Structure formats: C-alpha cells, structure tokens
Short mmCIF file of C-alpha atoms in Angstrom, two decimals:
data_model
loop_
_atom_site.label_atom_id
_atom_site.label_comp_id
_atom_site.label_asym_id
_atom_site.label_seq_id
_atom_site.Cartn_x
_atom_site.Cartn_y
_atom_site.Cartn_z
CA UNK A 1 147.83 -126.98 103.87
CA UNK A 2 144.98 -127.20 101.42
CA UNK A 3 144.87 -124.14 99.17
CA UNK A 4 141.12 -124.53 98.78
CA UNK A 5 139.77 -125.74 102.14
CA UNK A 6 136.30 -127.17 102.41
CA UNK A 7 134.06 -124.23 103.29
CA UNK A 8 130.87 -126.21 103.85
CA UNK A 9 131.13 -125.51 107.56
CA UNK A 10 130.99 -121.79 106.90
CA UNK A 11 127.57 -122.26 105.29
CA UNK A 12 126.43 -123.74 108.60
CA UNK A 13 127.79 -120.71 110.44
CA UNK A 14 130.97 -122.39 111.71
CA UNK A 15 134.29 -120.54 111.71
CA UNK A 16 137.37 -121.78 109.90
CA UNK A 17 139.82 -123.37 112.31
CA UNK A 18 143.41 -122.36 111.52
CA UNK A 19 146.01 -124.58 113.19
CA UNK A 20 149.64 -123.51 113.70
CA UNK A 21 152.18 -126.17 114.66
CA UNK A 22 155.22 -125.48 116.79
CA UNK A 23 158.91 -126.30 116.75
CA UNK A 24 160.14 -129.88 116.28
CA UNK A 25 156.81 -130.80 114.64
CA UNK A 26 154.86 -130.33 111.44
CA UNK A 27 151.22 -129.98 110.43
CA UNK A 28 150.67 -133.73 110.69
CA UNK A 29 150.87 -133.33 114.48
CA UNK A 30 147.31 -131.99 114.21
CA UNK A 31 145.97 -134.96 112.20
CA UNK A 32 143.81 -136.45 114.95
CA UNK A 33 142.46 -133.03 115.89
CA UNK A 34 141.70 -132.22 112.25
CA UNK A 35 139.79 -135.47 111.77
CA UNK A 36 137.47 -134.73 114.70
CA UNK A 37 136.96 -131.06 113.81
CA UNK A 38 136.01 -132.01 110.26
CA UNK A 39 133.56 -134.59 111.57
CA UNK A 40 131.99 -131.75 113.53
CA UNK A 41 131.64 -129.76 110.31
CA UNK A 42 134.45 -127.24 110.69
CA UNK A 43 136.53 -126.12 107.74
CA UNK A 44 140.15 -126.57 108.82
CA UNK A 45 143.50 -125.25 107.62
CA UNK A 46 146.73 -126.62 109.14
CA UNK A 47 149.44 -124.18 108.12
CA UNK A 48 153.10 -124.98 107.52
CA UNK A 49 154.84 -122.76 110.05
CA UNK A 50 158.25 -121.84 108.53
CA UNK A 51 160.05 -121.86 111.94
CA UNK A 52 162.54 -119.22 110.79
CA UNK A 53 161.74 -116.43 113.26
CA UNK A 54 158.74 -114.97 115.05
CA UNK A 55 158.20 -111.97 112.77
CA UNK A 56 158.94 -113.85 109.56
CA UNK A 57 156.69 -116.74 110.53
CA UNK A 58 153.92 -114.41 111.70
CA UNK A 59 153.99 -112.47 108.45
CA UNK A 60 153.48 -115.70 106.50
CA UNK A 61 150.74 -117.04 108.79
CA UNK A 62 148.89 -113.69 108.74
CA UNK A 63 149.02 -113.59 104.93
CA UNK A 64 147.07 -116.87 104.86
CA UNK A 65 144.63 -115.90 107.59
CA UNK A 66 143.80 -112.73 105.66
CA UNK A 67 142.60 -114.84 102.72
CA UNK A 68 139.96 -116.67 104.78
CA UNK A 69 136.37 -115.55 104.24
CA UNK A 70 134.34 -115.38 107.41
CA UNK A 71 135.33 -115.82 111.06
CA UNK A 72 138.47 -117.67 112.13
CA UNK A 73 139.46 -119.46 115.31
CA UNK A 74 143.22 -119.94 115.57
CA UNK A 75 144.85 -122.69 117.62
CA UNK A 76 148.58 -123.05 118.14
CA UNK A 77 150.96 -125.50 119.77
CA UNK A 78 154.26 -124.76 121.49
CA UNK A 79 156.36 -122.11 119.66
CA UNK A 80 153.38 -121.70 117.32
CA UNK A 81 151.70 -119.76 120.12
CA UNK A 82 154.30 -117.01 119.85
CA UNK A 83 153.72 -116.83 116.11
CA UNK A 84 149.93 -116.77 116.56
CA UNK A 85 150.23 -114.06 119.23
CA UNK A 86 152.06 -111.84 116.75
CA UNK A 87 150.15 -112.83 113.60
CA UNK A 88 146.58 -112.44 114.89
CA UNK A 89 147.01 -108.94 116.29
CA UNK A 90 144.63 -106.62 114.42
CA UNK A 91 143.09 -109.44 112.37
CA UNK A 92 139.39 -108.55 112.33
CA UNK A 93 138.29 -112.05 111.30
CA UNK A 94 140.05 -113.85 114.19
CA UNK A 95 137.51 -114.38 116.97
CA UNK A 96 139.40 -116.66 119.37
CA UNK A 97 142.91 -117.85 120.17
CA UNK A 98 143.49 -121.34 121.54
CA UNK A 99 146.87 -122.05 123.12
CA UNK A 100 147.61 -125.80 123.26
CA UNK A 101 150.65 -126.63 125.44
CA UNK A 102 151.83 -123.36 124.10
CA UNK A 103 153.69 -120.10 124.55
CA UNK A 104 151.70 -116.86 124.81
CA UNK A 105 154.29 -114.09 125.15
CA UNK A 106 153.90 -110.42 125.97
CA UNK A 107 155.74 -107.69 124.08
CA UNK A 108 159.50 -108.10 124.35
CA UNK A 109 159.37 -111.73 125.49
CA UNK A 110 160.96 -114.64 123.63
CA UNK A 111 160.25 -118.34 123.76
CA UNK A 112 163.66 -119.04 125.29
CA UNK A 113 163.34 -116.41 128.01
CA UNK A 114 159.86 -117.56 128.99
CA UNK A 115 160.82 -121.24 129.05
CA UNK A 116 163.62 -120.42 131.48
CA UNK A 117 161.23 -118.51 133.77
CA UNK A 118 160.06 -121.71 135.51
CA UNK A 119 161.93 -124.98 136.10
CA UNK A 120 160.92 -128.20 134.39
CA UNK A 121 161.82 -127.98 130.72
CA UNK A 122 164.20 -130.71 129.54
CA UNK A 123 164.55 -129.40 126.00
CA UNK A 124 167.81 -127.62 126.75
CA UNK A 125 169.64 -130.89 127.41
CA UNK A 126 168.10 -132.64 124.40
CA UNK A 127 168.86 -130.13 121.62
CA UNK A 128 171.43 -130.66 118.89
CA UNK A 129 172.54 -127.52 116.99
CA UNK A 130 173.19 -127.82 113.26
CA UNK A 131 174.57 -125.01 111.07
CA UNK A 132 172.51 -124.01 108.04
CA UNK A 133 172.10 -121.17 105.55
CA UNK A 134 168.97 -119.08 105.22
CA UNK A 135 167.33 -118.10 101.94
CA UNK A 136 169.41 -114.91 101.76
CA UNK A 137 172.61 -116.89 102.20
CA UNK A 138 173.27 -115.78 105.77
CA UNK A 139 174.48 -118.40 108.25
CA UNK A 140 172.18 -119.65 111.00
CA UNK A 141 171.78 -122.51 113.44
CA UNK A 142 168.92 -125.00 113.43
CA UNK A 143 167.79 -126.95 116.46
CA UNK A 144 166.85 -130.63 116.55
CA UNK A 145 165.78 -132.82 119.45
CA UNK A 146 168.14 -135.77 119.53
CA UNK A 147 166.28 -138.81 118.24
CA UNK A 148 167.02 -140.98 121.25
CA UNK A 149 165.61 -138.30 123.59
CA UNK A 150 162.60 -137.28 121.53
CA UNK A 151 160.10 -139.77 122.97
CA UNK A 152 160.87 -139.04 126.63
CA UNK A 153 161.19 -135.26 126.34
CA UNK A 154 158.61 -134.33 123.69
CA UNK A 155 156.05 -137.13 123.44
CA UNK A 156 156.24 -139.43 126.46
CA UNK A 157 152.58 -140.49 126.26
CA UNK A 158 152.66 -141.18 122.51
CA UNK A 159 153.11 -144.75 121.28
CA UNK A 160 156.84 -145.45 120.79
CA UNK A 161 156.51 -146.26 117.10
CA UNK A 162 154.62 -143.02 116.45
CA UNK A 163 157.10 -140.99 118.50
CA UNK A 164 159.95 -142.55 116.53
CA UNK A 165 158.40 -141.33 113.29
CA UNK A 166 157.83 -137.89 114.79
CA UNK A 167 161.51 -137.73 115.77
CA UNK A 168 162.65 -138.47 112.23
CA UNK A 169 160.19 -136.05 110.58
CA UNK A 170 160.63 -133.21 113.11
CA UNK A 171 160.98 -129.72 111.61
CA UNK A 172 163.82 -127.71 113.14
CA UNK A 173 163.40 -124.11 114.24
CA UNK A 174 166.25 -121.68 113.83
CA UNK A 175 167.90 -120.43 116.97
CA UNK A 176 166.43 -117.02 116.13
CA UNK A 177 162.90 -118.45 116.34
CA UNK A 178 163.53 -119.27 119.99
CA UNK A 179 165.35 -116.05 120.92
CA UNK A 180 163.35 -113.51 118.89
CA UNK A 181 160.90 -111.34 120.84
CA UNK A 182 157.23 -110.75 120.15
CA UNK A 183 156.30 -107.19 119.10
CA UNK A 184 152.49 -107.53 118.96
CA UNK A 185 150.13 -109.28 121.38
CA UNK A 186 146.81 -110.53 120.04
CA UNK A 187 145.60 -111.98 123.36
CA UNK A 188 145.18 -108.46 124.73
CA UNK A 189 142.31 -107.83 122.30
CA UNK A 190 141.10 -111.32 121.28
CA UNK A 191 139.57 -113.82 123.78
CA UNK A 192 141.87 -116.73 124.53
CA UNK A 193 141.65 -120.32 125.74
CA UNK A 194 144.61 -122.23 127.16
CA UNK A 195 145.06 -125.99 127.43
CA UNK A 196 147.74 -126.83 130.00
CA UNK A 197 149.53 -130.17 129.56
CA UNK A 198 150.45 -131.16 133.10
CA UNK A 199 153.22 -133.65 132.21
CA UNK A 200 154.92 -131.25 129.79
CA UNK A 201 158.74 -131.45 129.70
CA UNK A 202 158.99 -128.86 126.94
CA UNK A 203 157.03 -125.89 128.30
CA UNK A 204 156.72 -126.17 132.10
CA UNK A 205 153.09 -126.47 133.25
CA UNK A 206 153.60 -123.66 135.77
CA UNK A 207 154.69 -121.39 132.94
CA UNK A 208 151.60 -122.35 130.95
CA UNK A 209 149.44 -121.50 133.98
CA UNK A 210 151.21 -118.17 134.50
CA UNK A 211 150.70 -117.12 130.88
CA UNK A 212 147.07 -118.24 130.89
CA UNK A 213 146.29 -116.26 134.04
CA UNK A 214 148.06 -113.20 132.68
CA UNK A 215 146.05 -113.36 129.46
CA UNK A 216 142.76 -113.97 131.26
CA UNK A 217 142.39 -117.24 129.38
CA UNK A 218 139.68 -119.80 129.87
CA UNK A 219 141.84 -122.71 131.00
CA UNK A 220 141.69 -126.48 131.27
CA UNK A 221 144.35 -128.97 132.30
CA UNK A 222 145.02 -132.35 130.72
CA UNK A 223 147.35 -135.05 132.04
CA UNK A 224 149.52 -135.23 128.94
CA UNK A 225 152.97 -134.64 127.50
CA UNK A 226 153.97 -131.71 125.32
CA UNK A 227 152.61 -133.65 122.33
CA UNK A 228 149.06 -133.53 123.68
CA UNK A 229 147.50 -132.93 120.25
CA UNK A 230 148.95 -136.28 119.15
CA UNK A 231 148.30 -138.28 122.32
CA UNK A 232 144.85 -136.83 123.13
CA UNK A 233 143.40 -135.29 119.96
CA UNK A 234 139.79 -135.69 121.11
CA UNK A 235 139.99 -133.39 124.14
CA UNK A 236 142.06 -130.89 122.14
CA UNK A 237 139.45 -130.78 119.38
CA UNK A 238 136.67 -130.47 121.95
CA UNK A 239 138.45 -127.51 123.56
CA UNK A 240 138.82 -125.77 120.20
CA UNK A 241 135.13 -126.42 119.55
CA UNK A 242 134.32 -124.86 122.93
CA UNK A 243 136.23 -121.69 122.00
CA UNK A 244 134.56 -121.57 118.60
CA UNK A 245 131.07 -121.87 120.08
CA UNK A 246 131.78 -119.32 122.81
CA UNK A 247 132.73 -116.70 120.25
CA UNK A 248 130.10 -117.49 117.61
CA UNK A 249 128.19 -114.42 116.44
#
C-alpha cells in the first residue's frame, strides 16, 4: 500500500478506490485492476489485509479508510468481503461496496458457515493446516492451499506460470479468520455491487448469488475462476468504475 496515494483523481471528482484482498492472496492480486483504474484517473489504495480475524482485520482496514480525504469506493475479494462488510459500517466517506467473487455476510455469519451453505467449494479438500503463534504469543493455526492444488481450485483460468507464483506467495489466513462471525453489516446502509464468478471453486456461485440478492446488490456474472481479478482484470475494473459513477455526488 502506498502511504501517500496519488490524489489527482480526487481533483477531477473521482473517489479513491480502496481494494481489500482475500485469503490465500495478497495485494498484487489486484495489479491488473489497479493499472486500469489508474489509467481511468482513479486514486487507488490496495491494502494489506492482515488475515488474522474478521474484527482485527476490519479494525486495521477501517483505520486506513478513515485517513482518506473525500469519497471512497471499497472493493473486496473473497474473505476480504467479510472484512469490508465489518469495516465500512458507519464510514461516512464510503459510498459503494463492490464484492468481487466475495463473501458478504450478515450479522453472526462466518466465512466457513456461509461457504458450507451451498455445494461446490473445493477449498476444504485442498487446505493444509500449519501451527503458528500470534503476536501475543498465543497458538493458532494458519491455512494454506496445497501448491499442487492451487491452480485447479483457486485460479483455474490463470496462466499456469502465474498461478504457480501465486501459490508460492499466497498469504495464509488463520483458522479464526474463517470461523469468526461478522458483527456489523455495511451493505445494509451502503449501496453494493456484486460480481459473481460462475466457475468459482472457492465460493460457490449459488452462494454468491444468494448473498447478492439478499443485499439488494447490482449484480453481474463473469465466466471465471475464483481468481477473477487476476484472470479478467478489465471487466473487474469496469465494474468498480460503474459503482463509482453510480454513486458519484
């Protein structure tokens, strides 16, 4: 994340686009989307989601969003949607939420519980658990997608060499990040847009559709894997631009 993002777009009346990556990924997963948004004049911030737990991650993300002058459009991928849902609640500068192959929970719902609501996710059979210690010294478990399964399960429509790099550089969530429940729900007060990835083996497409309908989201569908922001950055950036323009003052 750039500590001093280019704000030239704000002078043209464009909001800052704040991107939140999900589990098993990092901010570089937005690179193609960022490039197009910046060509369109948007100031962009791609935040480093800690992946430690919904409330902890949301507190960090919100602390950055609160520093942004002017309107903000937030976009999140995968688990990042749960974090965005919690973090954006009550944020006066956030004008739109864009869920990209993402989770949009209601109060009391966790990523794990929602993912099990509909069949189709193959993540459960691809995860390797690794013990770790948190900053306070307490024990925890981190989750990795096994390298040999990463391409097929997470990024089937991404070039094999790119998917191989993504597998090696994946950022692991803690188990708590997947089982922790959301306590605040921004989509009940902020307009939302949902991009459904129809070949998703991480978050079942039917689950994405259910959550979008429940939230009253403006929805599109793209024939893509869970890693849609990597495989099809152009349509993802265009969708974020659509949300930004629809909520412009």
